[in-house]
Amino acid sequence: MSGLDARVVVRRAAFTLDVTLRAEPGQVLAVLGPNGSGKSTLLGVLAGLLRPDEGHVRVGDELVTDPAAQVLVPPHQRGVGLLAQQALLFPHLTAVGNVAFGPRAHGVPRREAEARARELLEAVGVAELADRKPARMSGGQQQRVALARALAPDPGLLLLDEPLAALDVDATPAMRSLLRQMLRGERANRPKQTAVLVTHSALDALVLADHVVVLTQGRVVEEGPVRDVLARPRSAFTARIAGLDLVPGTACAEGLLTADGLVVSGMSGRDGEVPATGESVVAVFPPSAVAVFADRPHGSPRNVVPVRLAAIEPRGDMVRLRARAMPGGPHWVDGLAADVTPAAMADLAVEPGAELWFAVKAAEVAIHAAD
C-alpha cells in the first residue's frame, strides 16, 4: 500500500491554493469545500494534470511532483487512478476492454489483463456486462465499470472526484456501499486503497472516509477524523453540509457575543473545552432544535431572533424553513434553518417573505472554539 504526502501551492491572479495533505497507506481522505475553494485544482495537481508553483507530491516512496527539482511525472506513469462524476468509458470498447486498458498500457499481457478485468467486473457486480459496450449500460452500470477500470492498474493513490454526483437516487446507495467495500479491501481479495475523495456530501464523507480536510479560499480551515469535524463544525460551510446551524462570535460570560452585539446563550465547556472570554467561538445547534413563531415568543427560550422566511424545503417527514436577515436585524441569521412538522407549517400558514421568530433554548446550543 502507498501513502500520500503532498504540499500544493498554486498561484493565480486572484487566488492562491496552499494546502498540505497526508494520508496513511490504506486511508481515505475526504476533501470538502464550497465552489471555488480549490478542490479541482488540488486534484489536478495530484493527478499530474497541473503543475504547482511550489511544493511536492509523493505517492508512497515515489516523488511524482516537485517543481523545484523539475520533477513532473506524467499522469499515466505516477500510479494514480481517477474516478470522476462521469464514467468517461471508451465507447468503442466493451466493459472488459475498458477495464483491461490500464493493465495493457502498463505492459501486462492481454490474457492476464482480461482475466484481471473480469475478476474486477465480478467484484463490482457487473460480470454479466463484460462483453457489452457503454451505450448499452445504465449510468450506474457505467460507473461500476469505471470503478473497476480505475482499480485495474493497482494504483498507489485513487482520486475520487464526486463519484456519486451524477447517479440517480436509486443507484447512489448501492454504489456508495460498493465503493466502501472496495476501498476497505472487502472484495476481490484486494488490500485497502489509499484515496482522496472530493465531495459535497456529508454522508459520502461519513461512509467512505477516515479523515477530512475542509478548504475555504485555498486554505485548510478544518481537519480531523470525519465524525469529529462534522459533529463539531467550525465553519459555516461544514455546518451546512453536516446539517447544523452555526453562529460565529467571541466567547463571553453568557455564551457567545455576535459581531452586532447580540448574545447567544449556550452550553460551553463540552468535552472539557472552556473558551476564554474574547476567544473566537461558534455556537452550533441542529435545525430540529429551532422553534418557529409568527409572533415574538415569551417564556423559556433565551435565544430569540427575528428573521424573514427565505425558502421552504421539504425534508422527508419534516419541512425545513430557511431564514434570511431582516432589514436592520442581525445579519448572521442568513441561512439559518429550522425543521418543523407539516402540521406546524400549516398552523403558521406563511410563504417566503413572511416575518417570523426563531427561538432556540440555551441547552440545545453547543459553544466551542472556532480555531
XYZ file of C-alpha atoms in Angstrom:
371
model
C 0.000 0.000 0.000
C 1.102 3.562 -0.699
C 0.518 6.670 1.347
C 0.280 10.288 0.217
C 2.443 13.220 1.262
C 1.755 16.478 -0.548
C 2.109 20.214 -0.275
C 0.449 22.052 -3.123
C 0.903 25.766 -3.841
C -0.761 27.197 -6.946
C -0.865 30.941 -7.539
C -3.370 32.652 -9.796
C -4.165 36.333 -10.304
C -6.928 36.449 -7.683
C -6.484 33.117 -5.918
C -3.778 31.134 -4.141
C -4.069 27.480 -3.173
C -1.755 26.472 -0.334
C -2.623 23.049 1.071
C -0.746 20.298 2.881
C -2.213 16.777 2.748
C -1.129 13.491 4.263
C -2.820 10.123 4.076
C -1.504 6.949 5.639
C -1.435 3.790 3.495
C -4.987 2.495 3.159
C -6.533 5.712 4.490
C -9.334 7.571 2.705
C -9.067 11.359 2.948
C -12.151 13.448 2.156
C -11.728 16.985 0.835
C -14.719 19.270 1.365
C -15.218 22.906 0.496
C -17.504 25.355 -1.297
C -17.216 26.005 -5.019
C -14.070 27.984 -5.760
C -12.186 26.727 -2.703
C -9.524 24.939 -4.785
C -10.659 21.305 -4.742
C -10.452 20.781 -8.512
C -7.064 22.500 -8.710
C -5.796 20.258 -5.914
C -6.980 17.106 -7.702
C -5.414 18.328 -10.945
C -2.020 18.643 -9.240
C -2.301 15.225 -7.556
C -3.263 13.637 -10.884
C -0.374 15.319 -12.713
C -2.625 17.412 -14.949
C -1.473 20.709 -13.392
C 1.996 21.852 -12.382
C 2.109 23.643 -8.998
C 4.231 26.717 -8.347
C 5.681 25.223 -5.175
C 5.514 22.075 -3.080
C 5.686 18.377 -3.803
C 3.566 15.263 -4.256
C 4.864 11.904 -3.069
C 2.869 8.698 -3.610
C 4.386 6.023 -1.430
C 8.142 6.328 -1.786
C 7.997 7.923 -5.230
C 8.309 11.672 -5.747
C 5.953 12.457 -8.636
C 5.821 16.257 -8.449
C 8.445 18.767 -7.328
C 8.773 21.968 -9.380
C 11.963 22.996 -7.568
C 13.622 19.761 -8.696
C 11.963 19.856 -12.143
C 10.034 16.660 -11.385
C 6.655 16.194 -13.034
C 5.853 12.530 -13.661
C 3.195 12.202 -16.418
C -0.280 11.170 -15.251
C -0.088 7.678 -16.797
C 3.209 6.912 -15.049
C 2.539 8.080 -11.481
C 0.402 5.222 -10.177
C -2.697 7.359 -9.663
C -6.224 6.303 -10.651
C -9.212 8.590 -11.167
C -12.943 8.016 -10.776
C -14.879 11.145 -11.765
C -18.544 12.161 -11.824
C -18.943 10.880 -15.361
C -17.757 7.359 -16.191
C -15.993 8.505 -19.402
C -15.666 4.955 -20.698
C -14.212 4.335 -24.147
C -17.380 3.988 -26.252
C -15.796 1.598 -28.786
C -14.605 -0.880 -26.139
C -16.573 -3.452 -24.182
C -16.613 -3.381 -20.393
C -13.803 -5.920 -20.219
C -11.837 -3.938 -22.813
C -12.251 -0.726 -20.814
C -11.075 -2.341 -17.587
C -8.181 -4.170 -19.240
C -6.958 -0.981 -20.924
C -4.913 0.251 -17.937
C -3.012 -3.002 -17.303
C -2.415 -3.434 -21.049
C -0.977 0.110 -21.209
C 1.467 -0.932 -18.471
C 2.669 -3.938 -20.453
C 0.509 -6.681 -18.920
C -0.155 -9.468 -21.463
C -3.647 -9.418 -22.983
C -4.843 -12.688 -21.450
C -3.676 -11.673 -17.957
C -5.149 -8.168 -18.306
C -8.523 -9.526 -19.416
C -8.560 -12.078 -16.588
C -7.920 -9.256 -14.098
C -10.645 -7.176 -15.748
C -13.225 -9.961 -15.465
C -12.301 -10.505 -11.822
C -12.843 -6.815 -11.067
C -16.091 -6.672 -13.040
C -17.358 -9.535 -10.899
C -16.187 -7.722 -7.750
C -18.162 -4.601 -8.657
C -21.247 -6.627 -9.547
C -21.398 -6.320 -13.352
C -19.720 -9.536 -14.562
C -22.654 -10.128 -16.930
C -21.809 -6.874 -18.765
C -18.260 -7.928 -19.648
C -18.921 -8.043 -23.410
C -21.302 -5.078 -23.521
C -20.338 -1.591 -24.738
C -21.156 1.560 -22.679
C -24.083 2.592 -24.892
C -25.949 -0.495 -23.666
C -25.363 0.218 -19.943
C -27.212 2.385 -17.428
C -25.428 5.248 -15.698
C -24.980 3.196 -12.541
C -23.580 0.258 -14.512
C -21.142 2.524 -16.343
C -19.897 3.943 -13.036
C -19.280 0.437 -11.694
C -17.238 -0.378 -14.778
C -15.375 2.932 -14.368
C -14.520 1.988 -10.767
C -13.161 -1.362 -11.936
C -11.147 0.423 -14.620
C -9.668 2.859 -12.086
C -8.593 -0.019 -9.829
C -7.311 -2.365 -12.532
C -3.736 -0.943 -12.688
C -3.468 -1.252 -8.870
C -2.940 2.489 -8.295
C -0.986 3.639 -5.260
C -3.491 6.506 -4.963
C -7.119 6.667 -6.107
C -8.702 10.074 -6.734
C -12.487 10.190 -6.362
C -13.991 13.361 -7.843
C -17.668 13.498 -6.781
C -18.071 9.872 -7.963
C -21.744 9.640 -6.945
C -22.929 13.078 -8.026
C -24.208 12.062 -11.470
C -26.076 8.936 -10.333
C -29.825 8.822 -9.770
C -31.213 8.346 -6.274
C -31.859 4.630 -6.827
C -28.285 3.820 -7.918
C -26.444 6.007 -5.386
C -26.817 3.927 -2.165
C -25.655 0.702 -3.836
C -22.691 2.440 -5.470
C -21.738 4.091 -2.176
C -21.781 0.717 -0.430
C -19.723 -0.832 -3.220
C -17.152 1.970 -3.046
C -16.782 1.453 0.677
C -16.232 -2.297 0.261
C -13.651 -1.811 -2.487
C -11.782 0.934 -0.611
C -11.741 -1.177 2.567
C -10.419 -4.225 0.727
C -13.545 -6.297 1.355
C -13.902 -7.581 -2.228
C -11.704 -9.362 -4.773
C -9.027 -10.052 -2.150
C -7.728 -6.523 -2.593
C -5.758 -4.558 0.028
C -7.130 -1.330 1.443
C -6.912 1.526 -1.047
C -5.366 4.910 -0.284
C -7.739 7.515 -1.720
C -8.614 11.209 -1.845
C -12.363 11.840 -2.078
C -13.709 15.212 -3.188
C -17.387 15.544 -2.264
C -20.117 17.927 -1.157
C -21.928 15.153 0.707
C -21.571 14.658 4.444
C -22.972 11.140 4.011
C -20.313 10.231 1.436
C -17.589 11.524 3.766
C -19.002 9.640 6.757
C -19.414 6.345 4.912
C -16.245 6.374 2.809
C -13.581 8.462 4.545
C -11.446 8.202 7.674
C -10.145 11.777 7.776
C -11.393 15.048 6.336
C -9.961 18.427 5.394
C -12.152 21.441 4.666
C -10.929 24.066 2.204
C -12.019 27.685 2.046
C -10.415 30.141 -0.377
C -7.462 27.853 -0.970
C -6.650 27.143 2.685
C -7.375 24.300 5.091
C -9.762 25.679 7.724
C -10.731 22.410 9.434
C -9.308 18.909 9.544
C -9.546 15.767 11.620
C -11.477 12.493 11.881
C -14.658 12.770 9.821
C -17.113 12.257 12.676
C -15.332 14.793 14.898
C -15.288 17.507 12.248
C -18.929 17.033 11.238
C -20.116 16.807 14.847
C -18.207 19.963 15.870
C -18.029 22.176 12.754
C -16.033 25.397 12.969
C -17.043 26.971 9.648
C -20.386 27.839 8.090
C -19.781 25.532 5.119
C -19.015 22.489 7.269
C -22.023 23.169 9.475
C -24.244 23.435 6.408
C -23.230 20.080 4.927
C -23.410 18.479 8.385
C -26.996 19.694 8.629
C -26.346 22.061 11.545
C -26.833 25.759 12.201
C -23.754 27.802 13.138
C -23.330 31.296 14.576
C -19.829 32.844 14.806
C -18.703 35.251 17.516
C -16.489 35.616 20.571
C -16.786 33.949 23.952
C -18.469 35.894 26.753
C -19.764 35.043 30.225
C -23.256 34.201 28.894
C -22.026 32.200 25.917
C -21.282 33.884 22.589
C -21.268 37.556 21.584
C -22.024 38.145 17.897
C -20.379 40.869 15.803
C -23.525 43.011 16.057
C -23.627 42.803 19.859
C -26.269 40.131 20.435
C -25.675 37.349 22.959
C -26.313 33.695 22.101
C -26.659 31.617 25.241
C -25.375 28.069 25.134
C -23.575 25.231 26.848
C -19.824 25.797 26.684
C -17.115 23.603 28.099
C -18.280 20.374 26.449
C -15.563 17.728 26.220
C -13.542 19.722 28.755
C -13.271 22.745 26.461
C -13.859 26.124 28.129
C -13.270 29.006 25.709
C -11.659 32.087 27.246
C -13.517 35.403 27.138
C -12.821 37.122 23.839
C -11.742 33.906 22.086
C -13.238 33.209 18.654
C -16.017 30.649 19.084
C -19.007 29.236 17.249
C -22.444 28.277 18.508
C -23.815 25.114 16.887
C -27.294 23.590 17.061
C -29.484 21.318 14.905
C -32.389 22.783 12.901
C -34.700 20.458 14.847
C -33.915 22.495 17.989
C -35.262 25.713 16.434
C -38.842 26.635 17.304
C -40.666 28.931 14.883
C -43.271 31.524 15.845
C -45.368 34.029 13.936
C -45.168 36.415 16.918
C -42.362 37.022 19.392
C -42.481 34.210 21.987
C -42.351 34.673 25.732
C -41.081 32.169 28.238
C -38.120 29.825 28.439
C -36.192 30.276 25.150
C -33.260 32.662 25.735
C -32.189 32.906 22.112
C -34.880 34.641 20.066
C -34.228 36.479 16.779
C -36.438 37.973 14.080
C -35.996 36.537 10.582
C -37.540 36.735 7.162
C -38.541 33.431 5.582
C -36.285 32.852 2.567
C -37.281 29.350 1.455
C -39.418 26.325 2.289
C -37.713 22.962 1.652
C -39.423 19.553 2.007
C -37.220 17.203 4.078
C -38.818 13.769 4.298
C -41.345 13.881 7.145
C -40.328 17.440 8.065
C -40.312 20.865 6.431
C -37.153 22.989 6.549
C -37.568 26.746 6.807
C -34.543 28.728 5.654
C -34.060 32.256 7.049
C -32.531 35.475 5.828
C -31.836 38.680 7.715
C -34.486 41.295 8.325
C -33.666 44.891 7.360
C -31.778 46.250 10.341
C -31.739 42.817 12.002
C -28.796 40.543 12.804
C -27.009 39.545 9.592
C -25.801 36.209 10.981
C -29.281 34.685 10.680
C -28.778 34.373 6.900
C -29.034 30.687 6.024
C -30.198 29.511 9.457
C -32.581 26.562 9.199
C -35.492 25.333 11.288
C -37.173 21.941 10.883
C -40.900 21.848 11.630
C -43.633 19.281 11.122
C -46.148 19.687 8.268
C -48.825 20.328 10.904
C -46.780 23.152 12.435
C -46.207 24.550 8.946
C -49.941 24.500 8.304
C -50.545 26.375 11.567
C -48.011 29.052 10.616
C -49.623 29.475 7.177
C -46.720 31.503 5.798
C -44.954 31.914 2.466
C -41.414 33.058 1.611
C -41.024 36.701 2.581
C -43.010 36.360 5.810
C -41.616 37.740 9.082
C -41.044 35.077 11.738
C -39.226 34.497 15.018
C -36.663 31.732 15.503
C -36.096 30.577 19.091
C -33.565 28.099 20.494
C -33.192 27.008 24.107
C -29.724 27.545 25.547
C -29.493 23.850 26.467
C -29.652 22.947 22.747
C -26.693 25.186 21.789
C -23.102 23.911 21.931
C -20.352 26.539 22.008
C -16.795 25.624 21.112
C -13.610 27.267 19.863
C -13.541 28.310 16.220
C -9.786 27.844 15.704
